[in-house]
């Protein structure tokens, strides 16, 4: 064997960074998480259960992959099967739109199941509403789908570089949709401005100062994923949860729920972002307590995670409670897609899209890279770990999925 090779330090996976948030740097009291109690999240779950086509998405255990990675269990919550829309996002949009209608009627959401909220009587009482949003694809599709069920209009804007297939899918749900020449965060501002002018209701899946009610409902709507998963795990919480973030609404919701449910004995939460849009990672690293923005093109294969400005609610929760933040180059996601799409013999095959697969990709590199040994030890990742990941989307852009999984587009990193 080549002597120089024998003595080489293990190589760090290129450009992959992980920040362990183990110090609580802020002398302020931690952000309250009382909006994410079991009782609060159950309201959303009960509403979702009343929707046509509702079924809990599968929680898939991959015993052979777990063994290979050196952990006890890996569970994948497969959101590609959510309401036939291939992604989890409709859970948030539908619940927030329902809460809005309930509020207009002065009713409690618990008394307005889906068939009541979509009835002629409610439609007449509420009158015409136009729902407006900005999206990489998945959220807008959920909003458009729900607006159609409510027999209301929707207007959807997509940032520059968005997939034409995803645009078609949104138009197919009846929305007036277009791709605009600006990045996600700029498009969010434009949508809010247009909505003010035209009297539309903004259903945005991110919060900013002064716009928090609807995004909080959206975050509570995402709670259904964790309530279902815990039921599927017979209420035995995982030791670790890897969760991906764009603006951090989903991750903030998961973190809030875990804090409320398990307090000091909670699962460790590892937040994974796309390197090109790693606003939470950078904000956590800066240790100043405030959210930092990432601007520019936000160019990444993980379209759902291409958001450079954090949800203010999600950021504060993650800042105060998350265990680690990872900034992931595209190869982390494409590796995850190939791993889940080409399972080890005996494991179940899962179709996981670009934004869906970054967390299993990250877990695999953490467990297999010799250079990551210290990091996995600090995170207590090892043979007793029972890890939950959420595959948040399936092949929402089917051609791109095949380009990656068949043709190895963005395959490149194999050096760790
Ligand atoms: C498939 C997918 N996964 C994850 C996310 C991230 O969610 P959030 O923006 O709430 O962090 C998104 C957001 O659109 C998404 O579409």
Coordinates of C-alpha atoms and ligand atoms in Angstrom, one line a residue:
X1 CA 0.0 0.0 0.0
X2 CA 1.1 3.5 -0.7
X3 CA 2.7 4.9 2.5
X4 CA 1.5 8.4 2.0
X5 CA -2.0 7.2 1.7
X6 CA -1.8 5.1 4.9
X7 CA -0.9 8.2 6.9
X8 CA -3.3 10.6 5.4
X9 CA -5.8 12.3 7.6
X10 CA -9.4 11.3 6.8
X11 CA -10.8 13.8 4.4
X12 CA -13.7 15.9 5.4
X13 CA -16.6 15.6 3.0
X14 CA -16.2 18.5 0.7
X15 CA -18.1 21.7 1.7
X16 CA -20.3 19.9 4.2
X17 CA -20.5 21.8 7.4
X18 CA -22.1 21.0 10.7
X19 CA -22.5 23.3 13.7
X20 CA -23.3 21.8 17.0
X21 CA -25.5 24.2 19.0
X22 CA -24.7 22.8 22.4
X23 CA -24.1 26.1 24.2
X24 CA -27.1 28.1 25.0
X25 CA -25.5 31.5 24.2
X26 CA -28.5 33.7 24.9
X27 CA -29.2 35.0 28.4
X28 CA -32.8 35.6 27.5
X29 CA -35.4 33.0 28.6
X30 CA -35.9 30.4 25.9
X31 CA -38.7 31.0 23.3
X32 CA -42.0 29.5 24.4
X33 CA -43.3 26.5 22.5
X34 CA -46.8 26.4 23.8
X35 CA -48.3 26.8 20.4
X36 CA -47.1 23.2 19.7
X37 CA -48.7 21.3 22.5
X38 CA -50.3 18.0 21.7
X39 CA -53.8 19.6 22.2
X40 CA -53.0 22.4 19.7
X41 CA -51.5 20.1 17.1
X42 CA -54.4 17.6 17.5
X43 CA -56.8 20.3 16.2
X44 CA -54.9 20.3 12.9
X45 CA -54.7 16.5 12.8
X46 CA -58.5 16.2 13.4
X47 CA -59.1 18.7 10.6
X48 CA -56.8 16.7 8.2
X49 CA -58.6 13.5 9.2
X50 CA -61.8 15.0 7.9
X51 CA -60.3 15.7 4.4
X52 CA -61.1 13.3 1.6
X53 CA -58.3 10.9 0.9
X54 CA -56.7 11.3 4.3
X55 CA -54.5 8.5 5.4
X56 CA -51.5 8.6 7.6
X57 CA -48.4 8.5 5.4
X58 CA -46.3 5.3 5.9
X59 CA -43.4 5.2 8.4
X60 CA -40.9 2.9 6.7
X61 CA -38.2 1.1 8.7
X62 CA -35.0 0.3 6.8
X63 CA -33.3 -2.4 8.9
X64 CA -30.6 -3.3 6.4
X65 CA -29.6 0.3 5.8
X66 CA -29.6 0.9 9.6
X67 CA -27.2 -2.0 10.1
X68 CA -24.9 -0.7 7.3
X69 CA -24.9 2.8 8.9
X70 CA -24.2 1.4 12.4
X71 CA -27.4 2.6 14.0
X72 CA -30.3 0.6 15.6
X73 CA -33.1 1.9 13.4
X74 CA -33.8 4.3 10.6
X75 CA -37.4 5.3 10.1
X76 CA -38.4 7.3 7.1
X77 CA -41.8 9.1 7.1
X78 CA -42.7 9.0 3.5
X79 CA -44.6 12.2 2.6
X80 CA -44.6 11.5 -1.1
X81 CA -47.9 9.8 -0.4
X82 CA -49.7 12.8 1.1
X83 CA -53.1 13.4 -0.5
X84 CA -51.8 12.4 -3.9
X85 CA -49.8 15.7 -4.0
X86 CA -46.4 14.1 -3.5
X87 CA -45.3 16.4 -0.7
X88 CA -46.2 17.3 2.9
X89 CA -46.9 21.0 2.3
X90 CA -50.7 20.8 1.8
X91 CA -51.0 20.0 5.5
X92 CA -50.0 23.6 6.3
X93 CA -51.8 25.5 3.6
X94 CA -55.1 23.6 4.0
X95 CA -55.2 24.0 7.7
X96 CA -54.3 27.7 7.6
X97 CA -57.0 28.4 5.0
X98 CA -59.5 26.5 7.1
X99 CA -58.5 28.4 10.2
X100 CA -58.9 31.7 8.3
X101 CA -62.4 30.7 7.2
X102 CA -63.3 29.6 10.7
X103 CA -62.2 32.9 12.1
X104 CA -64.2 34.8 9.5
X105 CA -67.3 32.8 10.6
X106 CA -66.5 33.3 14.3
X107 CA -66.4 29.5 14.7
X108 CA -63.9 27.1 16.3
X109 CA -62.1 24.9 13.8
X110 CA -63.1 21.9 15.8
X111 CA -66.7 22.5 14.6
X112 CA -65.8 22.8 10.9
X113 CA -64.7 19.6 9.4
X114 CA -63.7 19.6 5.7
X115 CA -67.2 18.9 4.2
X116 CA -68.7 21.7 6.2
X117 CA -66.0 24.2 5.3
X118 CA -66.4 23.4 1.6
X119 CA -70.2 23.5 1.7
X120 CA -72.4 25.9 -0.3
X121 CA -73.6 27.4 3.0
X122 CA -70.1 28.3 4.1
X123 CA -69.1 29.5 0.6
X124 CA -72.1 31.9 0.6
X125 CA -71.4 33.1 4.1
X126 CA -67.7 33.8 3.4
X127 CA -68.1 35.2 -0.1
X128 CA -65.2 35.4 -2.6
X129 CA -61.6 35.1 -1.4
X130 CA -58.5 35.1 -3.5
X131 CA -55.6 33.2 -1.8
X132 CA -52.1 34.3 -2.9
X133 CA -48.8 32.8 -2.3
X134 CA -45.2 32.4 -3.4
X135 CA -43.7 28.9 -3.8
X136 CA -41.0 26.7 -5.1
X137 CA -43.8 24.3 -6.1
X138 CA -45.0 22.2 -3.2
X139 CA -46.7 24.8 -1.0
X140 CA -48.3 26.5 -4.0
X141 CA -49.7 23.3 -5.2
X142 CA -51.3 22.7 -1.7
X143 CA -52.8 26.2 -1.6
X144 CA -54.2 25.8 -5.2
X145 CA -55.6 22.4 -4.4
X146 CA -57.3 23.7 -1.2
X147 CA -58.6 26.8 -2.9
X148 CA -60.2 24.6 -5.6
X149 CA -61.9 22.5 -2.9
X150 CA -63.2 25.7 -1.3
X151 CA -64.3 27.0 -4.8
X152 CA -62.2 30.0 -4.4
X153 CA -59.4 31.5 -6.5
X154 CA -55.7 31.3 -6.0
X155 CA -52.8 33.3 -7.4
X156 CA -49.3 31.6 -7.2
X157 CA -45.9 33.1 -8.0
X158 CA -42.8 31.0 -8.4
X159 CA -39.2 32.3 -8.2
X160 CA -36.8 32.5 -11.2
X161 CA -35.5 29.1 -12.2
X162 CA -38.6 27.2 -10.9
X163 CA -39.4 23.9 -12.7
X164 CA -41.9 24.2 -15.5
X165 CA -43.3 20.8 -14.5
X166 CA -44.0 22.1 -11.1
X167 CA -45.7 25.2 -12.6
X168 CA -47.9 22.9 -14.7
X169 CA -48.9 20.9 -11.7
X170 CA -50.0 24.1 -9.9
X171 CA -52.0 25.3 -13.0
X172 CA -53.5 21.9 -13.1
X173 CA -55.0 22.6 -9.7
X174 CA -56.8 25.7 -11.1
X175 CA -54.5 28.5 -9.9
X176 CA -53.4 31.5 -11.9
X177 CA -49.7 30.7 -11.7
X178 CA -46.5 32.2 -13.1
X179 CA -42.7 32.2 -12.8
X180 CA -41.3 35.6 -11.9
X181 CA -37.8 37.0 -12.5
X182 CA -36.6 37.2 -8.8
X183 CA -35.5 34.9 -6.0
X184 CA -37.9 33.3 -3.5
X185 CA -37.6 36.0 -0.8
X186 CA -38.1 38.8 -3.3
X187 CA -41.1 37.1 -4.7
X188 CA -42.6 36.7 -1.2
X189 CA -42.4 40.5 -0.8
X190 CA -43.9 41.1 -4.2
X191 CA -46.8 38.8 -3.5
X192 CA -47.5 40.6 -0.2
X193 CA -47.4 44.0 -2.0
X194 CA -49.8 42.8 -4.8
X195 CA -52.1 41.2 -2.3
X196 CA -52.4 44.5 -0.4
X197 CA -53.3 46.2 -3.7
X198 CA -55.8 43.7 -4.8
X199 CA -57.3 42.6 -1.5
X200 CA -56.0 39.0 -1.7
X201 CA -55.3 36.9 1.3
X202 CA -51.6 36.0 1.6
X203 CA -51.1 32.4 2.7
X204 CA -47.4 32.4 3.0
X205 CA -45.4 29.5 4.6
X206 CA -43.0 31.9 6.3
X207 CA -43.4 34.5 9.0
X208 CA -42.0 38.0 9.4
X209 CA -42.6 40.7 11.9
X210 CA -46.3 41.6 11.7
X211 CA -47.2 38.5 9.6
X212 CA -47.4 35.6 12.0
X213 CA -50.9 34.3 12.4
X214 CA -51.2 32.4 9.1
X215 CA -47.7 31.0 9.2
X216 CA -48.2 29.8 12.8
X217 CA -51.3 27.9 11.6
X218 CA -49.2 26.5 8.8
X219 CA -46.6 25.3 11.2
X220 CA -49.3 23.7 13.4
X221 CA -50.6 22.0 10.3
X222 CA -47.2 20.4 9.8
X223 CA -47.6 18.9 13.3
X224 CA -49.7 16.1 11.8
X225 CA -46.5 14.5 10.5
X226 CA -45.0 14.1 13.9
X227 CA -48.3 13.1 15.6
X228 CA -48.7 10.4 13.1
X229 CA -45.0 9.3 13.3
X230 CA -45.2 9.0 17.1
X231 CA -48.3 7.0 16.9
X232 CA -46.6 4.7 14.4
X233 CA -43.6 4.4 16.8
X234 CA -46.0 3.4 19.6
X235 CA -45.2 6.7 21.3
X236 CA -41.5 5.7 21.8
X237 CA -39.7 8.9 20.7
X238 CA -36.7 8.5 18.4
X239 CA -33.3 9.4 19.8
X240 CA -32.6 11.7 16.8
X241 CA -34.7 13.6 14.3
X242 CA -33.0 14.9 11.1
X243 CA -35.2 17.6 9.5
X244 CA -34.7 19.7 6.5
X245 CA -35.3 23.4 6.4
X246 CA -35.9 26.1 3.8
X247 CA -37.4 28.9 5.9
X248 CA -37.6 26.6 8.9
X249 CA -41.4 26.4 9.3
X250 CA -41.3 22.6 9.2
X251 CA -38.2 22.3 11.4
X252 CA -39.5 24.9 13.9
X253 CA -42.8 23.0 14.2
X254 CA -41.0 19.7 14.7
X255 CA -38.7 21.2 17.3
X256 CA -41.5 23.0 19.1
X257 CA -43.5 19.8 19.3
X258 CA -40.5 17.8 20.6
X259 CA -39.8 20.4 23.3
X260 CA -43.4 20.4 24.4
X261 CA -43.8 16.6 24.4
X262 CA -40.5 15.6 26.0
X263 CA -38.8 18.6 27.6
X264 CA -35.3 17.9 28.8
X265 CA -35.5 14.2 27.6
X266 CA -36.3 15.1 24.1
X267 CA -34.9 13.7 20.8
X268 CA -31.9 15.5 19.4
X269 CA -32.9 17.6 16.4
X270 CA -30.5 18.1 13.5
X271 CA -31.5 20.7 11.0
X272 CA -30.3 20.3 7.4
X273 CA -30.2 23.1 4.8
X274 CA -29.0 23.5 1.3
X275 CA -25.6 25.1 1.2
X276 CA -26.7 27.8 -1.2
X277 CA -29.5 28.9 1.1
X278 CA -28.1 28.1 4.6
X279 CA -29.6 31.0 6.5
X280 CA -30.4 29.1 9.7
X281 CA -26.9 27.5 9.8
X282 CA -25.2 30.9 9.3
X283 CA -27.5 32.6 11.9
X284 CA -26.8 29.8 14.4
X285 CA -23.0 30.0 13.8
X286 CA -23.0 33.8 14.2
X287 CA -24.3 33.3 17.8
X288 CA -25.8 36.7 17.9
X289 CA -29.4 35.6 18.3
X290 CA -30.7 37.3 15.2
X291 CA -31.5 35.7 11.9
X292 CA -29.1 36.4 9.1
X293 CA -30.3 36.4 5.5
X294 CA -28.6 34.8 2.4
X295 CA -29.3 36.7 -0.8
X296 CA -28.7 36.2 -4.5
X297 CA -29.6 33.3 -6.8
X298 CA -30.0 30.6 -4.1
X299 CA -29.1 28.1 -6.7
X300 CA -29.5 24.5 -5.5
X301 CA -31.0 21.3 -6.7
X302 CA -33.1 21.3 -3.5
X303 CA -35.7 23.7 -4.8
X304 CA -37.9 23.4 -1.7
X305 CA -35.0 24.5 0.5
X306 CA -33.9 27.5 -1.6
X307 CA -35.0 30.2 0.8
X308 CA -32.5 32.7 2.2
X309 CA -34.6 34.3 4.9
X310 CA -35.8 32.5 8.0
X311 CA -39.3 32.3 9.4
X312 CA -39.0 34.4 12.5
X313 CA -41.1 32.0 14.6
X314 CA -39.2 29.0 13.4
X315 CA -35.8 30.6 13.8
X316 CA -36.3 31.6 17.5
X317 CA -37.4 28.0 18.4
X318 CA -34.5 26.4 16.5
X319 CA -32.0 28.9 17.8
X320 CA -33.0 28.0 21.4
X321 CA -33.5 24.3 21.2
X322 CA -32.0 22.6 18.0
X323 CA -28.9 20.4 18.6
X324 CA -27.2 21.0 15.3
X325 CA -27.4 22.8 12.0
X326 CA -25.9 21.3 8.8
X327 CA -25.1 23.1 5.5
X328 CA -25.3 20.6 2.8
X329 CA -24.0 20.7 -0.8
X330 CA -26.2 19.2 -3.5
X331 CA -24.4 15.9 -3.5
X332 CA -25.8 15.2 0.0
X333 CA -29.4 15.3 -1.4
X334 CA -28.6 13.3 -4.6
X335 CA -26.9 10.6 -2.5
X336 CA -30.0 10.4 -0.3
X337 CA -32.2 10.1 -3.4
X338 CA -30.1 7.2 -4.8
X339 CA -29.9 5.5 -1.5
X340 CA -33.6 5.4 -0.9
X341 CA -34.4 4.7 -4.6
X342 CA -32.0 1.7 -4.7
X343 CA -32.5 0.0 -1.3
X344 CA -30.3 -2.7 0.1
X345 CA -31.9 -6.2 -0.4
X346 CA -34.8 -6.6 1.9
X347 CA -35.4 -2.9 2.5
X348 CA -38.4 -1.0 1.0
X349 CA -37.8 1.3 -2.0
X350 CA -38.8 5.0 -1.4
X351 CA -39.1 7.6 -4.0
X352 CA -37.6 10.7 -2.4
X353 CA -37.1 14.0 -4.3
X354 CA -34.3 16.5 -4.0
X355 CA -35.5 18.3 -0.9
X356 CA -36.9 15.1 0.6
X357 CA -33.6 13.1 0.6
X358 CA -31.1 15.5 2.0
X359 CA -31.5 14.1 5.6
X360 CA -30.9 10.4 4.9
X361 CA -27.9 11.6 2.7
X362 CA -26.6 13.6 5.6
X363 CA -27.1 10.8 8.1
X364 CA -25.2 8.4 5.8
X365 CA -22.2 10.7 5.5
X366 CA -22.1 11.4 9.2
X367 CA -22.1 7.7 10.0
X368 CA -19.7 6.6 7.3
X369 CA -17.1 9.4 6.9
X370 CA -14.0 8.7 9.1
X371 CA -13.6 12.5 9.4
X372 CA -17.0 12.8 11.0
X373 CA -16.2 10.5 13.9
X374 CA -16.0 13.3 16.5
X375 CA -19.1 14.9 15.2
X376 CA -21.2 11.7 15.5
X377 CA -19.8 11.1 18.9
X378 CA -20.8 14.6 20.1
X379 CA -24.3 14.0 18.7
X380 CA -24.3 10.6 20.4
X381 CA -25.1 8.9 17.0
X382 CA -24.2 5.2 17.2
X383 CA -25.5 1.7 17.6
X384 CA -28.3 2.6 20.0
X385 CA -29.7 5.4 17.9
X386 CA -33.2 5.2 16.5
X387 CA -33.3 7.9 13.9
X388 CA -36.3 9.5 12.3
X389 CA -36.1 11.3 9.0
X390 CA -38.9 12.8 6.9
X391 CA -38.8 12.3 3.2
X392 CA -40.8 15.5 2.6
X393 CA -41.4 15.0 -1.1
X394 CA -41.5 12.3 -3.8
X395 CA -40.6 13.0 -7.4
X396 CA -42.4 16.3 -7.6
X397 CA -40.3 17.0 -10.7
X398 CA -40.3 13.5 -12.3
X399 CA -37.8 14.3 -15.1
X400 CA -35.3 15.8 -12.7
X401 CA -35.7 12.8 -10.4
X402 CA -34.7 10.5 -13.3
X403 CA -31.9 12.7 -14.4
X404 CA -30.4 12.4 -10.9
X405 CA -31.2 8.7 -10.1
X406 CA -30.6 7.2 -13.6
X407 CA -28.0 9.5 -15.1
X408 CA -26.2 10.4 -12.0
X409 CA -26.5 14.2 -12.5
X410 CA -24.8 15.9 -9.6
X411 CA -23.4 12.5 -8.5
X412 CA -19.9 13.5 -7.9
X413 CA -18.7 13.2 -4.3
X414 CA -17.3 9.9 -3.3
X415 CA -14.1 10.8 -1.4
X416 CA -15.0 10.5 2.2
Ligands
LIG1 C1 -40.2 19.2 -0.1 C2 -39.9 20.2 0.9 N1 -39.2 19.8 1.9 C3 -38.8 20.7 2.9 C4 -39.2 22.1 2.8 C5 -38.8 23.0 3.8 O1 -39.8 23.6 4.6 P1 -39.6 25.0 5.3 O2 -39.5 26.0 4.2 O3 -40.8 25.1 6.1 O4 -38.3 25.0 6.0 C6 -40.0 22.5 1.7 C7 -40.5 23.9 1.6 O5 -41.1 24.3 0.6 C8 -40.3 21.5 0.7 O6 -41.0 21.8 -0.4

